[in-house]
Short mmCIF file of C-alpha atoms (C1' of nucleotides) in Angstrom, two decimals:
data_model
loop_
_atom_site.label_atom_id
_atom_site.label_comp_id
_atom_site.label_asym_id
_atom_site.label_seq_id
_atom_site.Cartn_x
_atom_site.Cartn_y
_atom_site.Cartn_z
CA MET A 1 92.96 -49.99 -4.61
CA SER A 2 92.29 -52.77 -7.06
CA VAL A 3 93.01 -52.86 -10.71
CA ALA A 4 89.31 -52.83 -11.49
CA ILE A 5 88.92 -49.52 -9.44
CA GLU A 6 92.04 -48.08 -10.91
CA ASN A 7 90.77 -48.81 -14.50
CA PHE A 8 87.35 -47.38 -13.77
CA VAL A 9 88.74 -44.15 -12.39
CA LYS A 10 91.29 -43.88 -15.39
CA ALA A 11 88.52 -44.48 -17.85
CA ILE A 12 86.47 -41.44 -16.45
CA TYR A 13 89.51 -39.23 -16.50
CA ASN A 14 90.38 -40.28 -20.13
CA ASN A 15 86.90 -39.86 -21.15
CA ASN A 16 86.78 -36.29 -19.82
CA SER A 17 90.11 -35.24 -21.32
CA HIS A 18 89.64 -36.73 -24.77
CA ASP A 19 86.51 -37.59 -26.10
CA ALA A 20 82.94 -36.09 -25.86
CA HIS A 21 81.88 -35.88 -22.17
CA ASN A 22 79.41 -38.60 -21.58
CA THR A 23 80.53 -39.86 -18.34
CA LYS A 24 77.58 -41.84 -17.53
CA PRO A 25 78.06 -45.47 -16.39
CA GLY A 26 76.96 -46.93 -19.72
CA ASN A 27 79.61 -45.16 -21.62
CA ILE A 28 82.48 -45.97 -19.17
CA ALA A 29 81.26 -49.56 -19.17
CA LYS A 30 81.62 -49.66 -22.97
CA LYS A 31 85.18 -48.44 -22.59
CA LEU A 32 86.05 -51.05 -20.16
CA GLY A 33 84.23 -53.79 -21.73
CA ILE A 34 81.86 -54.51 -18.87
CA SER A 35 78.12 -54.40 -18.61
CA SER A 36 76.32 -51.15 -17.55
CA ALA A 37 74.89 -52.78 -14.49
CA ALA A 38 78.65 -53.55 -13.32
CA ALA A 39 79.51 -49.98 -13.85
CA THR A 40 76.54 -48.67 -12.00
CA ASP A 41 77.44 -50.89 -9.04
CA MET A 42 81.22 -49.68 -9.09
CA ALA A 43 80.19 -46.04 -9.45
CA LYS A 44 78.25 -46.33 -6.17
CA LYS A 45 81.16 -48.18 -4.60
CA LEU A 46 83.59 -45.45 -5.56
CA ALA A 47 81.26 -42.71 -4.42
CA ALA A 48 81.36 -44.23 -1.01
CA LYS A 49 85.20 -44.16 -1.16
CA ASP A 50 85.00 -40.43 -2.14
CA LEU A 51 86.63 -41.04 -5.47
CA LEU A 52 83.71 -39.74 -7.38
CA ASN A 53 80.27 -38.06 -7.10
CA TYR A 54 77.32 -40.25 -8.17
CA GLU A 55 73.70 -39.31 -8.54
CA LYS A 56 71.22 -41.65 -10.22
CA TYR A 57 71.08 -41.06 -13.90
CA GLN A 58 73.65 -38.24 -13.70
CA GLU A 59 77.07 -37.99 -15.15
CA LEU A 60 79.84 -39.32 -13.02
CA GLN A 61 82.37 -36.77 -11.68
CA LEU A 62 85.74 -37.46 -10.19
CA THR A 63 86.35 -35.94 -6.93
CA GLU A 64 89.88 -34.33 -6.22
CA LYS A 65 90.93 -37.55 -4.66
CA GLY A 66 89.67 -39.40 -7.74
CA LYS A 67 91.48 -37.03 -10.15
CA LYS A 68 94.68 -37.48 -8.18
CA MET A 69 94.46 -41.33 -8.29
CA ALA A 70 93.62 -41.08 -12.12
CA LEU A 71 96.70 -38.73 -12.70
CA ASN A 72 98.89 -41.22 -10.68
CA ILE A 73 97.95 -44.11 -12.98
CA VAL A 74 98.05 -41.92 -16.20
CA ARG A 75 101.64 -40.97 -15.11
CA LYS A 76 102.65 -44.42 -14.68
CA HIS A 77 101.08 -45.66 -17.99
CA ARG A 78 102.87 -42.83 -19.91
CA LEU A 79 106.18 -43.28 -18.17
CA TRP A 80 106.15 -46.97 -19.18
CA GLU A 81 105.39 -46.11 -22.67
CA ALA A 82 108.08 -43.69 -22.89
CA PHE A 83 110.44 -46.02 -21.21
CA LEU A 84 109.68 -49.03 -23.19
CA PHE A 85 109.68 -47.00 -26.51
CA LYS A 86 113.26 -45.83 -25.66
CA MET A 87 114.59 -49.13 -24.57
CA PHE A 88 113.11 -51.73 -26.83
CA ASP A 89 112.05 -51.92 -30.50
CA MET A 90 108.41 -52.53 -30.06
CA SER A 91 105.30 -51.21 -31.83
CA LEU A 92 103.42 -48.31 -30.24
CA HIS A 93 100.48 -50.72 -29.96
CA ASP A 94 102.51 -53.35 -28.06
CA ILE A 95 104.09 -50.84 -25.89
CA HIS A 96 100.39 -49.60 -24.98
CA ARG A 97 99.34 -53.00 -24.16
CA GLU A 98 102.20 -53.65 -21.83
CA ALA A 99 101.85 -50.30 -20.10
CA GLU A 100 98.17 -50.92 -19.67
CA LEU A 101 99.14 -53.94 -17.29
CA LEU A 102 102.35 -52.58 -15.74
CA GLU A 103 100.83 -49.27 -14.74
CA HIS A 104 98.95 -51.00 -11.81
CA GLN A 105 101.87 -52.82 -10.45
CA THR A 106 104.35 -50.01 -10.31
CA SER A 107 105.35 -48.19 -7.04
CA ASP A 108 105.68 -44.40 -6.76
CA LEU A 109 109.44 -45.12 -6.22
CA LEU A 110 109.84 -47.10 -9.40
CA ALA A 111 107.91 -44.52 -11.47
CA ASN A 112 110.14 -41.78 -10.18
CA LYS A 113 113.27 -43.80 -11.04
CA ILE A 114 112.03 -44.32 -14.55
CA SER A 115 111.13 -40.64 -15.01
CA GLU A 116 114.41 -39.57 -13.62
CA TYR A 117 116.26 -41.94 -16.08
CA LEU A 118 114.45 -40.42 -19.02
CA GLY A 119 115.20 -37.01 -17.94
CA ASN A 120 111.66 -36.31 -16.55
CA PRO A 121 110.09 -36.21 -19.96
CA LYS A 122 106.91 -34.13 -20.49
CA PHE A 123 105.39 -36.28 -23.21
CA ASP A 124 105.07 -39.95 -24.07
CA PRO A 125 105.58 -41.56 -27.54
CA HIS A 126 101.83 -40.64 -28.40
CA GLY A 127 102.35 -37.07 -27.46
CA ASP A 128 100.34 -37.34 -24.44
CA PRO A 129 101.50 -35.21 -21.47
CA ILE A 130 102.98 -37.08 -18.47
CA PRO A 131 101.79 -35.70 -15.16
CA ASN A 132 104.78 -35.01 -12.82
CA SER A 133 105.19 -36.70 -9.45
CA ASP A 134 102.74 -34.28 -7.86
CA GLY A 135 100.07 -35.36 -10.37
CA LYS A 136 100.26 -32.09 -12.20
CA ILE A 137 100.37 -31.61 -15.95
CA THR A 138 102.54 -28.54 -16.72
CA THR A 139 102.17 -28.37 -20.34
CA THR A 140 99.51 -26.83 -22.32
CA ASP A 141 98.12 -28.31 -25.49
CA THR A 142 97.13 -26.11 -28.49
CA SER A 143 97.02 -28.84 -31.06
CA ILE A 144 94.10 -29.50 -33.28
CA PRO A 145 92.83 -32.71 -34.96
CA LEU A 146 93.97 -33.24 -38.58
CA SER A 147 90.34 -32.88 -39.53
CA GLN A 148 90.46 -29.14 -38.71
CA ALA A 149 93.86 -28.47 -40.30
CA GLU A 150 94.02 -25.93 -43.23
CA GLU A 151 94.82 -26.67 -46.80
CA GLY A 152 98.29 -25.85 -47.83
CA LYS A 153 99.77 -25.57 -44.42
CA THR A 154 102.50 -27.60 -42.77
CA TYR A 155 101.98 -29.22 -39.38
CA THR A 156 103.97 -31.12 -36.77
CA ILE A 157 102.28 -34.22 -35.32
CA SER A 158 101.76 -33.68 -31.58
CA ARG A 159 99.49 -36.48 -30.60
CA LEU A 160 98.41 -39.91 -31.69
CA THR A 161 95.24 -40.44 -29.53
CA SER A 162 94.39 -44.14 -30.01
CA ASP A 163 94.97 -47.51 -28.87
CA ASP A 164 93.83 -49.36 -31.98
CA LYS A 165 96.44 -51.71 -33.51
CA GLU A 166 95.51 -51.05 -36.99
CA PHE A 167 95.67 -47.38 -36.52
CA PHE A 168 99.34 -47.72 -35.35
CA GLU A 169 100.35 -49.94 -38.13
CA PHE A 170 99.06 -47.56 -40.56
CA CYS A 171 101.07 -44.82 -38.82
CA ALA A 172 104.17 -46.74 -38.70
CA ASN A 173 103.69 -47.55 -42.36
CA HIS A 174 103.22 -43.96 -43.43
CA LYS A 175 105.73 -42.31 -40.97
CA LEU A 176 103.09 -40.75 -39.15
CA LYS A 177 104.80 -40.32 -35.92
CA TYR A 178 105.06 -38.06 -32.87
CA GLY A 179 107.23 -34.99 -33.90
CA HIS A 180 107.09 -35.62 -37.64
CA GLU A 181 106.10 -32.94 -40.17
CA ILE A 182 103.22 -33.31 -42.63
CA LYS A 183 101.72 -31.11 -45.29
CA VAL A 184 98.05 -30.93 -45.70
CA SER A 185 97.56 -30.71 -49.45
CA LYS A 186 93.82 -30.90 -49.45
CA GLN A 187 90.70 -30.91 -47.33
CA PHE A 188 87.68 -32.73 -48.79
CA LYS A 189 85.12 -31.18 -46.48
CA ASN A 190 82.13 -32.83 -47.73
CA ASN A 191 83.59 -36.30 -47.68
CA LYS A 192 85.42 -35.58 -44.36
CA MET A 193 88.76 -36.59 -45.84
CA THR A 194 92.28 -35.11 -45.54
CA GLU A 195 95.03 -35.41 -48.20
CA LEU A 196 98.63 -35.37 -47.16
CA SER A 197 101.55 -34.99 -49.32
CA GLY A 198 105.27 -35.29 -48.98
CA ASP A 199 108.24 -37.29 -50.36
CA GLY A 200 106.25 -37.66 -53.66
CA ASN A 201 103.69 -39.59 -51.83
CA THR A 202 99.99 -38.76 -51.28
CA ILE A 203 97.81 -40.36 -48.74
CA LEU A 204 94.15 -39.80 -48.07
CA LEU A 205 92.68 -40.13 -44.67
CA ASN A 206 89.10 -40.21 -43.60
CA GLU A 207 87.74 -39.06 -40.38
CA ASN A 208 88.35 -42.46 -38.53
CA PHE A 209 91.96 -41.38 -38.55
CA THR A 210 92.00 -37.56 -38.96
CA LEU A 211 90.24 -37.23 -35.43
CA LEU A 212 92.88 -39.18 -33.78
CA ILE A 213 95.91 -37.28 -35.19
CA TYR A 214 96.61 -34.06 -33.49
CA VAL A 215 98.90 -31.45 -34.95
CA ASN A 216 100.35 -28.08 -34.47
CA GLU A 217 101.05 -25.54 -37.20
CA THR A 218 104.88 -25.52 -38.14
CA ASN A 219 106.21 -22.04 -38.21
CA MET B 1 95.87 -67.72 -15.46
CA SER B 2 95.18 -65.50 -12.22
CA VAL B 3 97.90 -63.97 -10.18
CA ALA B 4 96.84 -66.30 -7.29
CA ILE B 5 97.36 -69.44 -9.40
CA GLU B 6 100.77 -68.21 -10.73
CA ASN B 7 101.93 -67.43 -7.24
CA PHE B 8 100.73 -70.81 -5.95
CA VAL B 9 102.57 -72.69 -8.59
CA LYS B 10 105.67 -70.55 -8.22
CA ALA B 11 105.71 -71.12 -4.40
CA ILE B 12 105.73 -74.84 -4.95
CA TYR B 13 108.59 -74.55 -7.40
CA ASN B 14 110.55 -72.40 -5.12
CA ASN B 15 109.93 -74.72 -2.27
CA ASN B 16 111.22 -77.68 -4.07
CA SER B 17 114.37 -75.97 -5.32
CA HIS B 18 115.47 -74.20 -2.25
CA ASP B 19 114.25 -75.26 1.08
CA ALA B 20 113.33 -78.60 2.56
CA HIS B 21 110.74 -80.40 0.52
CA ASN B 22 107.47 -80.17 2.54
CA THR B 23 105.15 -79.18 -0.25
CA LYS B 24 102.03 -79.96 1.59
CA PRO B 25 99.33 -77.25 1.30
CA GLY B 26 99.96 -76.04 4.86
CA ASN B 27 103.48 -75.17 4.12
CA ILE B 28 102.82 -73.41 0.78
CA ALA B 29 100.05 -71.57 2.55
CA LYS B 30 102.55 -70.28 5.10
CA LYS B 31 104.76 -68.98 2.34
CA LEU B 32 101.79 -67.20 0.57
CA GLY B 33 100.24 -65.72 3.76
CA ILE B 34 96.95 -67.57 3.19
CA SER B 35 95.11 -70.19 5.32
CA SER B 36 95.70 -74.00 4.85
CA ALA B 37 92.15 -74.51 3.89
CA ALA B 38 92.59 -71.96 1.01
CA ALA B 39 95.69 -73.78 -0.04
CA THR B 40 93.93 -77.17 -0.09
CA ASP B 41 91.11 -75.72 -2.14
CA MET B 42 93.70 -74.25 -4.62
CA ALA B 43 95.59 -77.49 -4.86
CA LYS B 44 92.37 -79.28 -5.81
CA LYS B 45 91.48 -76.71 -8.37
CA LEU B 46 95.05 -76.63 -9.89
CA ALA B 47 94.94 -80.55 -10.04
CA ALA B 48 91.85 -80.20 -12.19
CA LYS B 49 93.84 -77.93 -14.59
CA ASP B 50 96.57 -80.40 -14.71
CA LEU B 51 99.19 -78.25 -13.09
CA LEU B 52 99.87 -80.37 -10.22
CA ASN B 53 99.08 -83.79 -8.65
CA TYR B 54 97.04 -83.80 -5.60
CA GLU B 55 96.19 -86.71 -3.25
CA LYS B 56 94.81 -86.07 0.13
CA TYR B 57 97.33 -85.63 2.76
CA GLN B 58 100.16 -86.18 0.31
CA GLU B 59 102.77 -83.76 -1.08
CA LEU B 60 101.92 -81.62 -3.96
CA GLN B 61 103.82 -82.21 -7.09
CA LEU B 62 103.95 -79.95 -10.17
CA THR B 63 103.20 -81.66 -13.47
CA GLU B 64 105.37 -80.90 -16.40
CA LYS B 65 102.80 -78.28 -17.40
CA GLY B 66 102.99 -76.87 -13.86
CA LYS B 67 106.73 -76.83 -13.88
CA LYS B 68 106.69 -75.09 -17.27
CA MET B 69 104.41 -72.33 -15.91
CA ALA B 70 106.55 -71.90 -12.84
CA LEU B 71 109.73 -71.48 -14.81
CA ASN B 72 108.02 -68.95 -17.06
CA ILE B 73 107.16 -66.84 -14.00
CA VAL B 74 110.49 -67.47 -12.39
CA ARG B 75 112.22 -66.18 -15.73
CA LYS B 76 110.23 -63.08 -15.66
CA HIS B 77 110.87 -62.48 -12.03
CA ARG B 78 114.60 -62.82 -12.47
CA LEU B 79 114.75 -60.84 -15.61
CA TRP B 80 113.06 -57.91 -13.97
CA GLU B 81 115.47 -58.11 -11.15
CA ALA B 82 118.40 -58.13 -13.31
CA PHE B 83 117.06 -55.26 -15.40
CA LEU B 84 116.00 -53.11 -12.58
CA PHE B 85 119.29 -53.71 -10.84
CA LYS B 86 121.15 -52.67 -14.00
CA MET B 87 118.99 -49.59 -14.77
CA PHE B 88 118.20 -48.05 -11.45
CA ASP B 89 119.87 -47.56 -8.10
CA MET B 90 117.53 -49.47 -5.95
CA SER B 91 118.10 -51.96 -3.08
CA LEU B 92 117.88 -55.70 -3.78
CA HIS B 93 114.93 -55.76 -1.45
CA ASP B 94 113.06 -53.16 -3.29
CA ILE B 95 114.06 -54.72 -6.62
CA HIS B 96 112.49 -58.01 -5.32
CA ARG B 97 109.31 -56.37 -4.38
CA GLU B 98 108.71 -54.76 -7.80
CA ALA B 99 109.61 -57.89 -9.65
CA GLU B 100 107.21 -59.77 -7.57
CA LEU B 101 104.40 -57.69 -9.01
CA LEU B 102 105.74 -57.02 -12.42
CA GLU B 103 106.40 -60.66 -13.21
CA HIS B 104 102.66 -61.45 -13.51
CA GLN B 105 101.95 -58.68 -15.95
CA THR B 106 104.83 -59.20 -18.49
CA SER B 107 104.25 -60.67 -21.91
CA ASP B 108 106.69 -63.27 -23.11
CA LEU B 109 107.60 -60.79 -25.85
CA LEU B 110 108.62 -58.20 -23.29
CA ALA B 111 110.46 -60.75 -21.26
CA ASN B 112 112.42 -61.62 -24.46
CA LYS B 113 113.15 -58.07 -25.07
CA ILE B 114 114.49 -57.51 -21.56
CA SER B 115 116.65 -60.67 -21.80
CA GLU B 116 118.02 -59.55 -25.03
CA TYR B 117 118.83 -56.06 -23.84
CA LEU B 118 120.85 -57.57 -20.98
CA GLY B 119 122.70 -59.96 -23.16
CA ASN B 120 120.60 -63.10 -22.23
CA PRO B 121 122.02 -63.20 -18.56
CA LYS B 122 122.22 -66.48 -16.99
CA PHE B 123 121.91 -65.20 -13.44
CA ASP B 124 119.95 -62.45 -11.58
CA PRO B 125 121.64 -60.17 -8.97
CA HIS B 126 120.94 -62.59 -6.30
CA GLY B 127 122.81 -65.35 -8.21
CA ASP B 128 119.74 -67.23 -9.00
CA PRO B 129 119.76 -68.83 -12.55
CA ILE B 130 117.41 -67.29 -14.99
CA PRO B 131 115.54 -69.85 -17.16
CA ASN B 132 115.88 -69.30 -21.05
CA SER B 133 112.84 -68.66 -23.11
CA ASP B 134 112.14 -72.37 -23.48
CA GLY B 135 111.90 -72.53 -19.72
CA LYS B 136 115.23 -74.46 -19.43
CA ILE B 137 118.00 -73.66 -16.78
CA THR B 138 121.22 -74.38 -18.45
CA THR B 139 123.60 -73.71 -15.61
CA THR B 140 124.59 -75.98 -12.89
CA ASP B 141 125.05 -74.84 -9.29
CA THR B 142 127.70 -76.44 -7.21
CA SER B 143 127.70 -73.80 -4.58
CA ILE B 144 127.25 -74.59 -0.88
CA PRO B 145 125.74 -72.47 1.87
CA LEU B 146 128.36 -70.59 4.01
CA SER B 147 127.45 -72.74 7.03
CA GLN B 148 129.25 -75.68 5.19
CA ALA B 149 132.28 -73.70 4.05
CA GLU B 150 135.78 -74.82 5.37
CA GLU B 151 137.95 -72.73 7.68
CA GLY B 152 140.81 -70.87 6.09
CA LYS B 153 139.40 -71.26 2.50
CA THR B 154 138.39 -68.26 0.19
CA TYR B 155 135.07 -68.31 -1.48
CA THR B 156 133.10 -66.33 -4.06
CA ILE B 157 129.43 -65.49 -3.27
CA SER B 158 127.22 -67.14 -5.86
CA ARG B 159 123.63 -66.62 -4.33
CA LEU B 160 121.77 -64.60 -1.78
CA THR B 161 118.75 -66.67 -1.19
CA SER B 162 116.38 -64.54 0.66
CA ASP B 163 113.74 -61.83 0.30
CA ASP B 164 114.15 -60.39 3.84
CA LYS B 165 114.84 -56.75 3.89
CA GLU B 166 117.01 -56.77 7.03
CA PHE B 167 119.24 -59.51 5.45
CA PHE B 168 119.67 -57.36 2.32
CA GLU B 169 120.48 -54.25 4.29
CA PHE B 170 123.27 -56.18 6.19
CA CYS B 171 124.62 -57.64 3.01
CA ALA B 172 124.87 -54.21 1.52
CA ASN B 173 126.51 -52.78 4.60
CA HIS B 174 129.18 -55.56 4.71
CA LYS B 175 129.79 -55.84 1.05
CA LEU B 176 128.28 -59.31 0.82
CA LYS B 177 127.29 -59.21 -2.79
CA TYR B 178 126.92 -61.56 -5.73
CA GLY B 179 130.33 -62.14 -7.08
CA HIS B 180 132.36 -60.84 -4.21
CA GLU B 181 135.09 -62.77 -2.45
CA ILE B 182 135.27 -63.56 1.25
CA LYS B 183 137.53 -65.45 3.41
CA VAL B 184 136.11 -67.89 6.11
CA SER B 185 138.49 -67.40 9.04
CA LYS B 186 136.66 -69.65 11.52
CA GLN B 187 133.74 -72.02 11.77
CA PHE B 188 132.15 -72.24 15.23
CA LYS B 189 130.45 -75.69 14.66
CA ASN B 190 128.82 -76.04 17.90
CA ASN B 191 127.44 -72.50 18.05
CA LYS B 192 126.69 -72.63 14.38
CA MET B 193 128.38 -69.47 13.54
CA THR B 194 130.88 -68.46 10.83
CA GLU B 195 133.50 -65.77 10.91
CA LEU B 196 134.61 -63.84 7.97
CA SER B 197 137.74 -61.86 7.63
CA GLY B 198 138.95 -59.21 5.11
CA ASP B 199 140.14 -55.65 4.86
CA GLY B 200 141.02 -55.79 8.49
CA ASN B 201 137.27 -56.31 9.31
CA THR B 202 135.96 -59.43 11.04
CA ILE B 203 132.19 -60.35 10.97
CA LEU B 204 130.43 -63.11 12.71
CA LEU B 205 127.45 -64.59 11.11
CA ASN B 206 124.82 -66.99 12.76
CA GLU B 207 122.94 -69.72 10.95
CA ASN B 208 120.07 -67.24 10.16
CA PHE B 209 122.36 -65.85 7.46
CA THR B 210 124.86 -68.51 6.70
CA LEU B 211 122.23 -70.73 5.36
CA LEU B 212 121.06 -67.95 2.91
CA ILE B 213 124.49 -67.15 1.49
CA TYR B 214 125.71 -69.58 -1.09
CA VAL B 215 129.37 -69.74 -2.12
CA ASN B 216 131.81 -71.43 -4.40
CA GLU B 217 135.53 -72.05 -3.49
CA THR B 218 137.86 -69.60 -5.22
CA ASN B 219 140.62 -71.28 -6.98
"C1'" DA C 1 100.53 -98.79 21.02
"C1'" DA C 2 97.88 -95.06 22.90
"C1'" DA C 3 97.43 -90.51 23.78
"C1'" DA C 4 98.41 -85.96 22.56
"C1'" DA C 5 99.73 -82.74 19.48
"C1'" DT C 6 99.80 -81.09 14.88
"C1'" DA C 7 98.36 -80.73 10.23
"C1'" DT C 8 94.97 -81.40 6.61
"C1'" DT C 9 90.44 -81.38 4.89
"C1'" DT C 10 85.59 -80.28 4.77
"C1'" DA C 11 81.99 -77.04 5.40
"C1'" DA C 12 79.99 -72.85 5.64
"C1'" DG C 13 80.41 -68.01 4.77
"C1'" DT C 14 82.27 -63.44 2.79
"C1'" DA C 15 83.73 -59.79 -0.56
"C1'" DA C 16 84.92 -58.24 -5.16
"C1'" DG C 17 83.70 -57.96 -9.66
"C1'" DC C 18 81.31 -59.67 -12.78
"C1'" DT C 19 76.74 -61.43 -15.48
"C1'" DT C 20 71.78 -61.48 -17.28
"C1'" DA C 21 67.07 -60.15 -17.03
"C1'" DA C 22 63.47 -57.17 -15.46
"C1'" DA C 23 62.02 -52.54 -13.87
"C1'" DT C 24 62.44 -47.82 -14.13
"C1'" DT C 25 63.78 -43.43 -15.98
"C1'" DT C 26 65.41 -40.55 -19.40
"C1'" DT C 27 65.82 -39.18 -24.21
"C1'" DA C 28 64.37 -38.94 -28.86
"C1'" DA C 29 60.87 -39.21 -32.26
"C1'" DT C 30 56.56 -38.49 -34.12
"C1'" DA D 1 52.68 -34.25 -25.69
"C1'" DT D 2 52.76 -38.96 -26.24
"C1'" DT D 3 54.79 -42.78 -27.69
"C1'" DA D 4 58.76 -45.29 -28.83
"C1'" DA D 5 63.49 -46.14 -28.20
"C1'" DA D 6 67.45 -46.18 -25.51
"C1'" DA D 7 69.93 -46.03 -21.40
"C1'" DT D 8 70.24 -46.68 -16.43
"C1'" DT D 9 69.26 -49.02 -12.32
"C1'" DT D 10 67.79 -52.82 -9.48
"C1'" DA D 11 67.65 -57.54 -8.43
"C1'" DA D 12 69.18 -62.17 -8.48
"C1'" DG D 13 72.94 -65.07 -9.25
"C1'" DC D 14 77.89 -66.67 -10.59
"C1'" DT D 15 82.92 -67.34 -9.87
"C1'" DT D 16 87.41 -66.56 -7.58
"C1'" DA D 17 89.83 -66.36 -3.69
"C1'" DC D 18 89.85 -66.07 0.34
"C1'" DT D 19 88.20 -66.64 5.76
"C1'" DT D 20 87.00 -69.28 10.41
"C1'" DA D 21 85.53 -73.42 12.71
"C1'" DA D 22 84.77 -78.14 13.06
"C1'" DA D 23 85.89 -82.85 11.50
"C1'" DT D 24 89.28 -85.94 10.36
"C1'" DA D 25 93.68 -87.76 9.47
"C1'" DT D 26 98.58 -88.04 10.39
"C1'" DT D 27 102.72 -87.52 13.26
"C1'" DT D 28 105.04 -87.24 17.36
"C1'" DT D 29 105.52 -88.12 22.06
"C1'" DT D 30 105.45 -90.92 25.96
#
DNA sequence: AAAAATATTTAAGTAAGCTTAAATTTTAAT
DNA sequence: ATTAAAATTTAAGCTTACTTAAATATTTTT
């Protein structure tokens, strides 16, 4: 399967798991940087290959075959992220960009070697779960976006769900990293802002970022 | 530049450095598994991009720009080979196949990280030299193919210049590996065969293989 | 040096993956 | 419930990287 097809299937999968669930061609097109017309064409083509169900004007739905394919690519992406993160001193954003390309050119054999080398990790450096070699995700995620965290409580960062360079630069500068602890000192509900405190510093995040950072309450 | 272009330029480069020097479109086409017509088309296209010089019915010649591009890809290929060889237990043939794909999706940044991690190696696991980040090969190669080795002398394997699976399986089975020592016990000139001895074993190689194994005399 | 064989080039055509523009349908707003 | 706005689809067209078949040039053989 081509890179274009793999990316299309992956975009639908990611759209379903993260964001809202508008999986119509136009929305997928936006994420891939192609025209809606191209996405409609592709959707028809992939329906013919039994990778998704397509009906005019309806949402696109991956078939089992499509999901399996998506999970295989997602696995490779996240393994590359974990591997590059461990081996090299590179920013999360750079790592993401490399993984985005390498994922399509990686055999199952190599993916398994990488996984084995890393001790079959269950999460990548963004906190996203890594599907196993059968394409199954065996972890459950109970984390909430920072926007919904409660004042006064302490949380552990479980996911950084973005691929925006500025976001990662900000995170790196403020020690917002997968696994790190943070304290929510205030929630400004009306203004949709969240205040974090720690080490004598205070930072104030707006919803652009608090929707991207997922946390679990620390016990 | 596309993968097709990168492979075309690389094929010309490799053809010039190893084999005979028939760099006409037909011969390049054969190596790439495409038709001669496609190669002629591509040659014209690349001439327009100043990557090579093309004149009807003449040999193709890479320009400086073309050579630079080829060396950049060759560097990435060989770095991936060295890296995968070090990190994972995979056959030389498998490693070659992975590198063949990864080389086109690797940023200069990542290539440099890999090189640094490996201690900026000068050779890959086949013994082929790795261009530095300026695209320069700083080593000199004085090795000769096994077919030209002299009877009774001892040699060190410096290169295994193939990408054939059977060849590498044979090499692995008979400890013919980059850096290993071998003794040439006999040259059958008329039959173009070479006999190696060591550890009480004797193996007889024909020219299919003795042209692929390069050696330096051991002092 | 001609003829035969081989290789290269030209020409015409295809599939993938896009684009833009127009037509159609759905969704949102009044 | 219409109308307006927004999104989707269809249609036509483009580029890349190929293909096969025919035309042309080069090489090899006799």
